[in-house]
Every structure is written in structure tokens, then in C-alpha cells.
CSV table of C-alpha atoms and ligand atoms in Angstrom, one decimal:
chain,number,residue,atom,x,y,z
A,1,MET,CA,-30.3,1.6,-0.7
A,2,ASN,CA,-26.8,2.5,0.4
A,3,GLU,CA,-24.0,1.3,-1.8
A,4,ILE,CA,-22.0,-1.7,-0.5
A,5,LEU,CA,-18.5,-0.4,0.4
A,6,ASP,CA,-17.3,-3.2,2.8
A,7,PRO,CA,-14.5,-4.9,0.8
A,8,PHE,CA,-15.3,-8.4,1.8
A,9,LYS,CA,-19.0,-8.0,1.1
A,10,ILE,CA,-18.0,-6.6,-2.3
A,11,SER,CA,-15.8,-9.6,-3.0
A,12,GLN,CA,-18.7,-11.9,-2.0
A,13,LYS,CA,-21.2,-10.0,-4.2
A,14,GLN,CA,-18.8,-10.3,-7.2
A,15,LEU,CA,-18.5,-14.0,-6.5
A,16,SER,CA,-22.2,-14.5,-6.2
A,17,ASP,CA,-22.8,-12.6,-9.5
A,18,ALA,CA,-20.2,-14.7,-11.2
A,19,CYS,CA,-21.6,-18.0,-9.8
A,20,LYS,CA,-25.1,-17.0,-11.1
A,21,LEU,CA,-23.7,-16.1,-14.6
A,22,ALA,CA,-21.8,-19.4,-14.9
A,23,ASN,CA,-24.6,-21.4,-13.4
A,24,TYR,CA,-22.9,-22.7,-10.2
A,25,ASP,CA,-25.3,-23.5,-7.4
A,26,ASN,CA,-25.4,-22.2,-3.9
A,27,ASP,CA,-23.3,-25.1,-2.5
A,28,ILE,CA,-20.5,-24.0,-4.7
A,29,TYR,CA,-20.9,-20.4,-3.7
A,30,ASN,CA,-20.8,-21.4,0.0
A,31,ALA,CA,-17.6,-23.5,-0.6
A,32,LEU,CA,-15.9,-20.4,-2.0
A,33,SER,CA,-17.3,-17.4,-0.1
A,34,GLU,CA,-15.1,-17.6,3.0
A,35,PRO,CA,-11.4,-18.1,3.7
A,36,GLU,CA,-10.2,-21.6,4.6
A,37,ARG,CA,-8.4,-20.2,7.6
A,38,PHE,CA,-8.2,-16.7,9.1
A,39,VAL,CA,-5.6,-16.0,11.8
A,40,GLU,CA,-5.7,-12.8,13.9
A,41,ILE,CA,-2.6,-11.9,16.0
A,42,LYS,CA,-1.4,-9.3,18.4
A,43,ILE,CA,2.0,-7.8,18.5
A,44,THR,CA,3.2,-5.9,21.5
A,45,MET,CA,6.5,-4.0,21.2
A,46,LYS,CA,8.6,-1.2,22.7
A,47,MET,CA,8.8,1.9,20.5
A,48,ASP,CA,12.0,4.0,20.3
A,49,ASP,CA,10.6,6.5,22.8
A,50,GLY,CA,10.0,3.7,25.4
A,51,LYS,CA,6.3,3.6,24.9
A,52,ILE,CA,4.6,0.2,24.6
A,53,ASN,CA,2.4,-0.2,21.5
A,54,THR,CA,0.1,-3.1,20.6
A,55,PHE,CA,-0.7,-3.8,17.0
A,56,LYS,CA,-3.3,-6.1,15.5
A,57,GLY,CA,-2.3,-8.3,12.5
A,58,PHE,CA,-4.0,-10.8,10.2
A,59,ARG,CA,-3.4,-13.5,7.7
A,60,SER,CA,-6.3,-14.7,5.6
A,61,GLN,CA,-5.7,-18.0,3.8
A,62,TYR,CA,-8.5,-18.2,1.3
A,63,ASN,CA,-8.0,-21.2,-0.9
A,64,SER,CA,-5.3,-23.8,-1.3
A,65,ALA,CA,-6.8,-26.1,-4.0
A,66,ARG,CA,-4.4,-25.0,-6.7
A,67,GLY,CA,-1.2,-24.8,-4.7
A,68,PRO,CA,0.5,-23.0,-1.8
A,69,MET,CA,-1.4,-19.9,-0.9
A,70,LYS,CA,0.1,-16.6,-2.0
A,71,GLY,CA,-0.4,-12.9,-1.3
A,72,GLY,CA,1.1,-9.8,0.0
A,73,ILE,CA,1.3,-8.1,3.4
A,74,ARG,CA,-0.1,-4.6,3.8
A,75,TRP,CA,0.8,-2.3,6.6
A,76,HIS,CA,-1.7,0.5,6.8
A,77,PRO,CA,-3.7,2.5,9.4
A,78,ASP,CA,-7.0,1.5,7.7
A,79,GLU,CA,-6.2,-2.2,7.5
A,80,SER,CA,-9.1,-4.4,8.7
A,81,ALA,CA,-10.1,-8.0,8.9
A,82,SER,CA,-12.7,-7.5,6.1
A,83,LEU,CA,-10.2,-5.9,3.8
A,84,VAL,CA,-7.6,-8.7,4.3
A,85,LYS,CA,-10.3,-11.3,3.6
A,86,ALA,CA,-11.4,-9.6,0.4
A,87,LEU,CA,-7.8,-9.2,-0.7
A,88,SER,CA,-7.2,-12.9,-0.1
A,89,ALA,CA,-10.2,-13.8,-2.2
A,90,TRP,CA,-8.9,-11.6,-5.0
A,91,MET,CA,-5.5,-13.3,-4.7
A,92,THR,CA,-7.2,-16.6,-5.3
A,93,TRP,CA,-8.9,-15.4,-8.4
A,94,LYS,CA,-5.7,-13.6,-9.5
A,95,THR,CA,-3.4,-16.7,-9.4
A,96,ALA,CA,-6.1,-18.7,-11.2
A,97,CYS,CA,-6.7,-16.0,-13.8
A,98,VAL,CA,-3.1,-16.0,-14.9
A,99,ASP,CA,-3.0,-19.8,-14.4
A,100,ILE,CA,0.0,-20.1,-12.0
A,101,PRO,CA,0.0,-23.1,-9.6
A,102,LEU,CA,-0.8,-21.2,-6.4
A,103,GLY,CA,-3.8,-20.4,-4.2
A,104,GLY,CA,-4.7,-17.1,-2.5
A,105,ALA,CA,-3.9,-15.4,0.8
A,106,LYS,CA,-3.3,-12.0,2.2
A,107,GLY,CA,-1.9,-10.4,5.4
A,108,GLY,CA,-1.9,-7.1,7.1
A,109,ILE,CA,-1.0,-5.1,10.2
A,110,ILE,CA,-3.0,-2.1,11.4
A,111,CYS,CA,-0.1,0.5,11.7
A,112,ASP,CA,1.3,3.6,10.2
A,113,PRO,CA,4.8,2.6,8.9
A,114,ARG,CA,5.4,6.1,7.6
A,115,ALA,CA,5.7,7.2,11.2
A,116,MET,CA,8.0,4.4,12.4
A,117,SER,CA,11.8,4.1,12.6
A,118,ASN,CA,13.8,1.4,10.8
A,119,ARG,CA,14.4,-0.4,14.1
A,120,GLU,CA,10.6,-0.3,14.8
A,121,LEU,CA,9.8,-1.6,11.3
A,122,GLU,CA,12.3,-4.5,11.8
A,123,THR,CA,10.8,-5.5,15.1
A,124,LEU,CA,7.3,-5.4,13.7
A,125,ALA,CA,8.3,-7.5,10.7
A,126,ARG,CA,10.1,-10.1,12.8
A,127,SER,CA,7.3,-10.3,15.4
A,128,TYR,CA,4.7,-10.8,12.7
A,129,ILE,CA,6.6,-13.8,11.4
A,130,ARG,CA,7.1,-15.3,14.9
A,131,GLN,CA,3.4,-15.2,15.4
A,132,LEU,CA,2.6,-16.8,12.0
A,133,ALA,CA,5.5,-19.2,11.5
A,134,ASP,CA,3.3,-22.2,12.1
A,135,PHE,CA,0.9,-21.2,9.4
A,136,ILE,CA,3.2,-20.2,6.6
A,137,GLY,CA,6.0,-21.9,4.6
A,138,PRO,CA,7.2,-22.5,1.1
A,139,ASN,CA,4.6,-25.3,0.6
A,140,ILE,CA,1.9,-23.7,2.7
A,141,ASP,CA,1.5,-20.0,2.3
A,142,VAL,CA,4.1,-17.5,0.8
A,143,PRO,CA,3.8,-13.8,1.7
A,144,ALA,CA,5.1,-10.9,-0.4
A,145,PRO,CA,5.1,-7.1,-0.4
A,146,ASP,CA,2.0,-4.9,-0.7
A,147,VAL,CA,1.0,-1.4,0.3
A,148,TYR,CA,3.8,0.1,2.5
A,149,THR,CA,5.9,-3.0,2.7
A,150,ASN,CA,9.1,-3.5,0.6
A,151,PRO,CA,12.0,-5.8,-0.1
A,152,GLN,CA,13.9,-4.8,3.1
A,153,ILE,CA,10.8,-5.8,5.1
A,154,MET,CA,10.7,-9.1,3.2
A,155,ALA,CA,14.4,-9.7,4.0
A,156,TRP,CA,13.8,-9.3,7.7
A,157,MET,CA,10.8,-11.7,7.5
A,158,GLN,CA,12.7,-14.2,5.5
A,159,ASP,CA,15.6,-14.1,8.1
A,160,GLU,CA,13.2,-14.5,11.0
A,161,TYR,CA,11.5,-17.5,9.4
A,162,GLU,CA,14.8,-19.1,8.5
A,163,LYS,CA,16.0,-18.7,12.1
A,164,ILE,CA,12.9,-20.4,13.4
A,165,VAL,CA,13.1,-23.4,11.1
A,166,ARG,CA,17.0,-23.4,11.3
A,167,ARG,CA,17.6,-23.8,7.5
A,168,HIS,CA,17.5,-21.7,4.4
A,169,ALA,CA,13.9,-21.4,3.1
A,170,PRO,CA,14.0,-18.5,0.7
A,171,SER,CA,10.8,-19.5,-1.0
A,172,VAL,CA,8.9,-18.7,2.2
A,173,ILE,CA,8.5,-15.2,0.9
A,174,THR,CA,8.9,-13.3,-2.4
A,175,GLY,CA,9.7,-9.7,-3.3
A,176,LYS,CA,13.1,-10.3,-1.6
A,177,PRO,CA,16.1,-8.2,-2.4
A,178,LEU,CA,18.3,-9.7,-5.2
A,179,PRO,CA,21.2,-10.9,-3.0
A,180,LEU,CA,18.8,-13.0,-0.8
A,181,GLY,CA,17.2,-14.8,-3.8
A,182,GLY,CA,14.9,-12.1,-5.2
A,183,SER,CA,14.0,-12.1,-8.9
A,184,ALA,CA,15.2,-9.7,-11.5
A,185,GLY,CA,12.3,-7.4,-12.5
A,186,ARG,CA,10.1,-8.2,-9.4
A,187,SER,CA,9.9,-4.5,-8.3
A,188,ILE,CA,8.6,-3.4,-11.7
A,189,ALA,CA,6.5,-6.5,-12.3
A,190,THR,CA,3.1,-5.2,-11.2
A,191,ALA,CA,3.3,-2.2,-13.4
A,192,LYS,CA,4.9,-4.1,-16.3
A,193,GLY,CA,2.1,-6.7,-16.3
A,194,GLY,CA,-0.5,-3.9,-16.3
A,195,VAL,CA,1.2,-2.2,-19.1
A,196,TYR,CA,1.2,-5.4,-21.2
A,197,CYS,CA,-2.6,-5.5,-20.7
A,198,ILE,CA,-2.9,-1.8,-21.6
A,199,ARG,CA,-1.0,-2.5,-24.8
A,200,GLU,CA,-3.4,-5.3,-25.7
A,201,ALA,CA,-6.5,-3.2,-24.8
A,202,ALA,CA,-5.2,-0.3,-26.9
A,203,ARG,CA,-4.7,-2.7,-29.8
A,204,ASP,CA,-8.3,-3.9,-29.4
A,205,ILE,CA,-9.9,-0.4,-29.5
A,206,GLY,CA,-7.4,1.0,-32.1
A,207,LEU,CA,-5.8,3.5,-29.7
A,208,ASP,CA,-2.3,4.7,-30.6
A,209,LEU,CA,-0.4,4.7,-27.4
A,210,ASN,CA,2.1,7.2,-28.7
A,211,GLY,CA,0.8,10.5,-27.5
A,212,ALA,CA,-2.2,8.9,-25.7
A,213,THR,CA,-3.0,10.7,-22.4
A,214,ALA,CA,-2.8,8.9,-19.1
A,215,ALA,CA,-3.7,9.8,-15.5
A,216,ILE,CA,-2.4,7.8,-12.6
A,217,GLN,CA,-3.8,7.8,-9.1
A,218,GLY,CA,-1.2,6.6,-6.6
A,219,TYR,CA,2.5,7.0,-6.9
A,220,GLY,CA,3.8,4.0,-4.9
A,221,ASN,CA,5.7,1.1,-6.5
A,222,ALA,CA,2.9,0.2,-9.0
A,223,GLY,CA,1.7,3.7,-10.0
A,224,SER,CA,5.1,5.3,-10.4
A,225,TRP,CA,6.5,2.4,-12.5
A,226,ALA,CA,3.3,2.4,-14.6
A,227,ALA,CA,3.8,6.1,-15.4
A,228,LYS,CA,7.5,5.6,-16.2
A,229,LEU,CA,6.8,2.6,-18.5
A,230,LEU,CA,3.9,4.2,-20.3
A,231,LYS,CA,6.0,7.3,-21.1
A,232,ASP,CA,9.3,5.6,-21.7
A,233,GLU,CA,8.2,2.5,-23.7
A,234,TYR,CA,5.1,3.7,-25.4
A,235,GLY,CA,5.4,7.5,-25.6
A,236,CYS,CA,2.2,8.2,-23.6
A,237,ASN,CA,1.6,11.7,-22.3
A,238,ILE,CA,1.3,11.5,-18.5
A,239,ILE,CA,-1.1,14.4,-17.7
A,240,ALA,CA,-1.7,13.8,-14.0
A,241,VAL,CA,-0.4,11.7,-11.1
A,242,SER,CA,-1.2,11.7,-7.4
A,243,ASP,CA,-0.4,10.3,-4.0
A,244,SER,CA,-2.2,10.3,-0.6
A,245,LYS,CA,-1.4,14.0,-0.2
A,246,GLY,CA,-3.0,15.1,-3.5
A,247,GLY,CA,-2.4,15.3,-7.2
A,248,ILE,CA,-0.6,17.3,-9.9
A,249,TYR,CA,-1.7,18.1,-13.5
A,250,ASN,CA,-0.1,19.4,-16.6
A,251,LYS,CA,-1.9,18.9,-19.9
A,252,ASN,CA,1.4,19.1,-21.8
A,253,GLY,CA,2.8,16.2,-19.8
A,254,ILE,CA,4.6,15.5,-16.5
A,255,ASP,CA,8.0,13.9,-16.4
A,256,PRO,CA,7.3,10.7,-14.4
A,257,PHE,CA,11.0,10.3,-13.4
A,258,ALA,CA,11.1,13.9,-12.1
A,259,ALA,CA,7.9,13.2,-10.1
A,260,ALA,CA,9.4,10.1,-8.6
A,261,GLU,CA,12.6,11.9,-7.6
A,262,PHE,CA,10.6,14.8,-6.2
A,263,LYS,CA,8.5,12.4,-4.1
A,264,GLU,CA,11.6,10.6,-2.9
A,265,LYS,CA,12.8,13.9,-1.5
A,266,THR,CA,9.6,15.5,-0.2
A,267,ARG,CA,7.4,12.4,0.3
A,268,THR,CA,4.8,13.8,-2.1
A,269,VAL,CA,4.4,14.6,-5.8
A,270,VAL,CA,2.5,17.8,-4.9
A,271,GLY,CA,4.6,20.9,-5.6
A,272,LEU,CA,6.5,19.5,-8.6
A,273,LYS,CA,7.5,22.5,-10.8
A,274,GLU,CA,5.3,23.3,-13.8
A,275,THR,CA,2.3,21.5,-12.5
A,276,ASN,CA,-1.0,22.6,-11.0
A,277,GLN,CA,-2.4,21.0,-7.9
A,278,ILE,CA,-5.6,18.9,-8.2
A,279,SER,CA,-7.3,16.6,-5.8
A,280,ASN,CA,-7.4,12.8,-6.1
A,281,GLU,CA,-11.1,13.0,-6.9
A,282,GLU,CA,-10.5,15.5,-9.7
A,283,LEU,CA,-7.8,13.3,-11.2
A,284,LEU,CA,-10.2,10.4,-11.6
A,285,GLU,CA,-12.6,12.6,-13.6
A,286,LEU,CA,-10.1,14.0,-16.0
A,287,GLU,CA,-10.7,13.4,-19.7
A,288,CYS,CA,-7.9,11.0,-20.8
A,289,ASP,CA,-7.3,7.9,-22.8
A,290,ILE,CA,-6.0,5.7,-20.0
A,291,LEU,CA,-6.9,6.0,-16.3
A,292,VAL,CA,-4.9,4.0,-13.9
A,293,PRO,CA,-6.1,3.7,-10.3
A,294,ALA,CA,-3.0,2.4,-8.5
A,295,ALA,CA,-3.8,3.4,-4.9
A,296,LEU,CA,-6.5,1.9,-2.7
A,297,GLU,CA,-10.0,0.3,-2.9
A,298,ASN,CA,-13.4,2.0,-3.5
A,299,GLN,CA,-12.2,4.9,-5.6
A,300,ILE,CA,-14.8,4.5,-8.4
A,301,THR,CA,-18.2,4.3,-6.9
A,302,ARG,CA,-21.9,5.1,-7.7
A,303,GLU,CA,-21.0,8.7,-6.8
A,304,ASN,CA,-18.4,9.4,-9.5
A,305,VAL,CA,-18.8,6.6,-12.0
A,306,ASN,CA,-20.7,8.6,-14.6
A,307,ASN,CA,-18.0,11.3,-14.6
A,308,ILE,CA,-15.2,8.8,-15.5
A,309,ASN,CA,-14.0,10.0,-18.8
A,310,CYS,CA,-11.4,7.6,-20.1
A,311,LYS,CA,-11.3,4.9,-22.8
A,312,ILE,CA,-9.3,2.3,-20.9
A,313,LEU,CA,-9.5,1.9,-17.1
A,314,ALA,CA,-6.5,-0.1,-16.0
A,315,GLU,CA,-6.9,-1.2,-12.4
A,316,LEU,CA,-3.5,-1.6,-10.9
A,317,ALA,CA,-4.9,-1.2,-7.4
A,318,ASN,CA,-6.9,-4.0,-5.7
A,319,GLY,CA,-10.6,-3.3,-5.5
A,320,PRO,CA,-10.7,0.3,-6.8
A,321,THR,CA,-14.2,-0.2,-8.4
A,322,THR,CA,-17.5,-1.1,-6.7
A,323,PRO,CA,-19.9,-3.6,-8.3
A,324,GLU,CA,-22.5,-0.8,-8.9
A,325,ALA,CA,-19.8,1.3,-10.7
A,326,ASP,CA,-18.9,-1.7,-12.7
A,327,GLU,CA,-22.3,-1.9,-14.3
A,328,ASN,CA,-22.2,1.7,-15.2
A,329,LEU,CA,-18.7,1.6,-16.7
A,330,PHE,CA,-19.9,-1.3,-18.8
A,331,LYS,CA,-23.0,0.7,-20.0
A,332,ASN,CA,-20.8,3.7,-20.7
A,333,GLY,CA,-18.6,1.6,-23.0
A,334,ILE,CA,-15.4,2.0,-20.9
A,335,LEU,CA,-12.9,-0.8,-21.4
A,336,VAL,CA,-12.0,-2.1,-17.9
A,337,ILE,CA,-8.9,-4.2,-17.3
A,338,PRO,CA,-10.1,-5.7,-13.9
A,339,ASP,CA,-7.7,-5.6,-10.9
A,340,PHE,CA,-6.9,-9.2,-10.5
A,341,LEU,CA,-5.9,-9.4,-14.1
A,342,CYS,CA,-4.3,-6.0,-14.5
A,343,ASN,CA,-2.1,-6.2,-11.4
A,344,ALA,CA,-1.3,-9.9,-11.6
A,345,GLY,CA,2.2,-9.2,-12.9
A,346,GLY,CA,3.5,-8.9,-9.3
A,347,VAL,CA,2.4,-12.3,-8.2
A,348,THR,CA,3.4,-13.8,-11.5
A,349,VAL,CA,7.0,-12.7,-11.0
A,350,SER,CA,6.7,-13.8,-7.4
A,351,TYR,CA,5.9,-17.2,-8.8
A,352,PHE,CA,9.0,-17.0,-11.1
A,353,GLU,CA,11.0,-16.0,-8.0
A,354,MET,CA,9.8,-19.1,-6.2
A,355,VAL,CA,10.7,-21.3,-9.2
A,356,GLN,CA,14.2,-19.7,-9.5
A,357,GLY,CA,14.6,-20.2,-5.7
A,358,TYR,CA,13.8,-23.9,-5.9
A,359,TYR,CA,16.4,-24.7,-8.6
A,360,ARG,CA,18.8,-21.9,-7.5
A,361,TYR,CA,19.3,-20.7,-11.0
A,362,PHE,CA,18.4,-17.1,-11.8
A,363,TRP,CA,17.0,-15.6,-15.0
A,364,THR,CA,17.9,-12.3,-16.6
A,365,GLU,CA,15.4,-9.5,-16.5
A,366,LYS,CA,14.8,-10.0,-20.2
A,367,GLU,CA,13.9,-13.6,-19.6
A,368,VAL,CA,11.6,-12.7,-16.7
A,369,PHE,CA,9.7,-10.0,-18.8
A,370,GLU,CA,9.4,-12.3,-21.8
A,371,ALA,CA,7.8,-15.0,-19.7
A,372,LEU,CA,5.6,-12.4,-18.0
A,373,ASP,CA,4.4,-11.0,-21.3
A,374,ARG,CA,3.3,-14.4,-22.4
A,375,VAL,CA,1.4,-15.0,-19.2
A,376,MET,CA,-0.3,-11.6,-19.1
A,377,THR,CA,-1.2,-11.5,-22.8
A,378,ARG,CA,-2.8,-15.0,-22.6
A,379,ALA,CA,-4.8,-14.1,-19.5
A,380,TYR,CA,-5.9,-10.8,-21.1
A,381,ARG,CA,-7.0,-12.6,-24.2
A,382,SER,CA,-9.0,-15.3,-22.4
A,383,THR,CA,-10.7,-12.7,-20.2
A,384,VAL,CA,-11.9,-10.6,-23.1
A,385,GLU,CA,-13.0,-13.8,-24.9
A,386,GLN,CA,-15.0,-15.1,-21.9
A,387,ALA,CA,-16.6,-11.7,-21.3
A,388,LYS,CA,-17.8,-11.6,-24.9
A,389,LYS,CA,-19.1,-15.2,-24.7
A,390,TYR,CA,-21.2,-14.3,-21.6
A,391,LYS,CA,-22.1,-10.8,-22.9
A,392,THR,CA,-20.7,-9.3,-19.7
A,393,HIS,CA,-17.9,-7.0,-18.6
A,394,ASN,CA,-14.3,-8.0,-18.3
A,395,ARG,CA,-14.4,-8.4,-14.5
A,396,MET,CA,-17.1,-11.1,-14.8
A,397,GLY,CA,-15.2,-12.6,-17.7
A,398,ALA,CA,-12.1,-12.9,-15.5
A,399,TYR,CA,-14.1,-14.3,-12.6
A,400,ILE,CA,-15.6,-17.0,-14.8
A,401,ILE,CA,-12.2,-18.2,-16.0
A,402,SER,CA,-10.8,-18.2,-12.4
A,403,LEU,CA,-13.8,-19.9,-10.8
A,404,GLU,CA,-13.7,-22.7,-13.4
A,405,ARG,CA,-10.0,-23.4,-12.5
A,406,VAL,CA,-10.4,-23.3,-8.8
A,407,ILE,CA,-13.6,-25.4,-8.8
A,408,ASP,CA,-11.9,-27.9,-11.1
A,409,ALA,CA,-9.0,-28.3,-8.7
A,410,MET,CA,-11.4,-28.6,-5.7
A,411,ARG,CA,-13.4,-31.3,-7.5
A,412,LEU,CA,-10.3,-33.3,-8.4
A,413,ARG,CA,-9.3,-33.2,-4.8
A,414,GLY,CA,-12.7,-34.5,-3.8
A,415,TRP,CA,-13.6,-31.3,-1.9
A,416,LEU,CA,-16.7,-30.8,-4.0
B,501,LIG,N1,0.7,-7.8,-3.2
B,501,LIG,C1,0.7,-8.2,-4.6
B,501,LIG,C2,-0.7,-8.4,-5.1
B,501,LIG,O1,-1.7,-7.9,-4.6
B,501,LIG,C3,1.7,-9.3,-4.9
B,501,LIG,C4,1.4,-10.6,-4.2
B,501,LIG,C5,2.5,-11.6,-4.3
B,501,LIG,O2,3.4,-11.4,-5.0
B,501,LIG,O3,2.3,-12.7,-3.7
B,501,LIG,O4,-0.9,-9.1,-6.1
């Protein structure tokens, strides 16, 4: 049988496995297996060269039982309805796993922002919000950055929304720049949260992080910050990093700051001095202590899972591992920190940004990270505990916790 690679089908398979494990019946599965609302939009705009382009966009609002729905917006050529739905499901389990009072959503536009000018990006951002303004809002659904979107794009979106409603409404969006109501620490938050989990995992298996080897796939916001934090704060040896153009390797260590600067100038890490070029596939199979997929989905599959040679697999990306690969990782004794736990630092600090926005009082970065550490450590501990209790892997452990919280809220509301 072919392996399931469709992201939404994967999310449904995970949900169904978790429902079976925790003894929820089919009615509960049906109540949770589709988004509450899925909006598809069309954006037509004039490009700088005068050409008219039409883009397809989406917003999937998966579950609102625990609070306003929350999740990023991805701009990527391979964006799809299925992917956005899957990501919105994972957002629902993510906010529940770290126990913040929010639901789950996700958005996307099929486009290649790397090939667009600033003016084009701004027009696209504003148009997306105009099409969706009736469906989002601080108490409805709150977007944020994701793959290839950033604080500047959030600022344009915030401004467009505020123009439409004719009042300030900074908590309509998070990941904003600091002067517009952003939170200290938000841009590092995803990596920071993942690194707190790695610290806990290393403690559990008796791995000394000082000198531990790490390979990082993906050198965007999450991946590059993870590399810097692992090296700077814990003394890890970063032996390989990569981006969409390929990877680089040096067994004696790569300077993650130099790699980031090099990428800033040349748009890729490939070619950094004193490194050898490797492929993304090779990077995943390197022998190392910590492997961090921080790029896109479906990277660890039936095909390569038995070649994965790390002690801790810290999933900063959403959906990097297929369900079949999960079973094998578990059999092979690899400690997986599952995506919606490992990368929940981003949405947790988004939540702190909303809180600060509501009372218009802003915390220091130290305060943000202390609060984040408490949330992540508690979520990590309860995931591991739950997995042990059910004799399953950590992804299922995380699912069981999240499901219980979402189902509880739905029951209290009388939805179930
Ligand atoms: N896009 C990030 C995620 O996948 C952050 C979402 C948010 O802050 O709402 O978790």
C-alpha cells in the first residue's frame, strides 16, 4: 500500500489513532475531524510589470471551543487546501497541548513571495485581509506569521484590518513589529520553546548538551534561531544546517551566526566557507545527538525512517514525520518531541502578545521567556507522562492531552 502523504489525511489518521487509544467513539472523531469553517478566496492584483495575476488563498478555522482561533499564514508555491486544513487541526492540538485559551486555525496563499517586490507583497497582504475581514478579529480568529511571512507583513495586515473596522485592534494579529504592539521575544519564541523541550529531553536521557552534535534542516526563522540558541546557550556542536537550496556540513562545527549572515547576503547557506555541501536528504540521515527538522512537512517517511540516526528528534516544523515513520521511530528508540509540542513556543508568545495588547502593558524579554519556559516545560512533562501511561509514543501522548482538553470544552458548551 502507498504511504499516506496528504497532510490532511495524515492529521485525520493521527486523530483517529488517538481517539482509539483514548477510547473516544466515532461520534467524537466525526465532531473533530473537519474544520468548523473553511474559507477559500481569490485575489486578483496588478504586478509591477503590469501583468494581472490571480492568487488563491485560504483560511481554515478548525475549532473554537477553547477560545478565539489562532494560527499563522503561509505564503508558499506548494500551499494547498489540504495542507491548510491539516495545519489548522495541528494548531488546535497545539494550543490545547500548552493549555492556552485559544482554538486553532491556519491560513495560506499559493504564491512565491521570494519572487515578489515589496509593493506586491503589501498589496497581497492587504487584499487577503479585505477578503477575510468578516471572518477574523481579536475575539474570532487571530492570524500570525508562518512560512515566508514576517512582522512587516503582519503590520500591513493589522493596518488594513484597523482601517476596515475604523479603530485600533492590535490583537487581531500577532507577530507584529514591536512599535505596533508586538511582544519582546516573539521572533525567537518558536526556537526558544523547542530548545526548552530539547533541554528537558536531554535531561531525561542523560545527554550532556555541551558538545552534543546537532543537525538542523531549514534555516528560516525557527531553524536559524534554534541553531544559534543550541550553540550559544548550551554549547552544542552544530554539524550541519540546510535550506531549500541544499545543506552544509562540517563535523567540527558550523558557526550558526556566520551561516545566518551568509544566507542574508546570498539567500542560501550553501557555499559558506569551511563547509562541505550535502543534500537535505543526507542531512536527515547524519549521525548526531539532536536532529531538528525546521522546514516543511513529510520529511521523515517510510523511505528514510530507518536511516534516522539521532537520539532526540525535535520537530520545529509542522508535520515533518508521517504516521508510518512515527511507529518506526518509536521502535528504534528515538525520543521524538512532536511538532505541536516542540514548536508551540511561537503561538505561546503570540498569546502573551495578545494579553499584553489587551492591557497595553508590555513585558521584558526576560519575563516573556520565563513565562514561556514554565509553559513549555509543563507541556513537555505532561506529554511524556501521558505517553508512558498509554505505552505509546510522545505524539500520541500529546494528542491524548490535547483531545481531552478540547473535548472537555466542547462538552461544557453542550456541543457534544
Ligand atoms: N505559525 C506558528 C505556528 O505554526 C505560530 C502561530 C501563531 O502564533 O498563531 O505555530
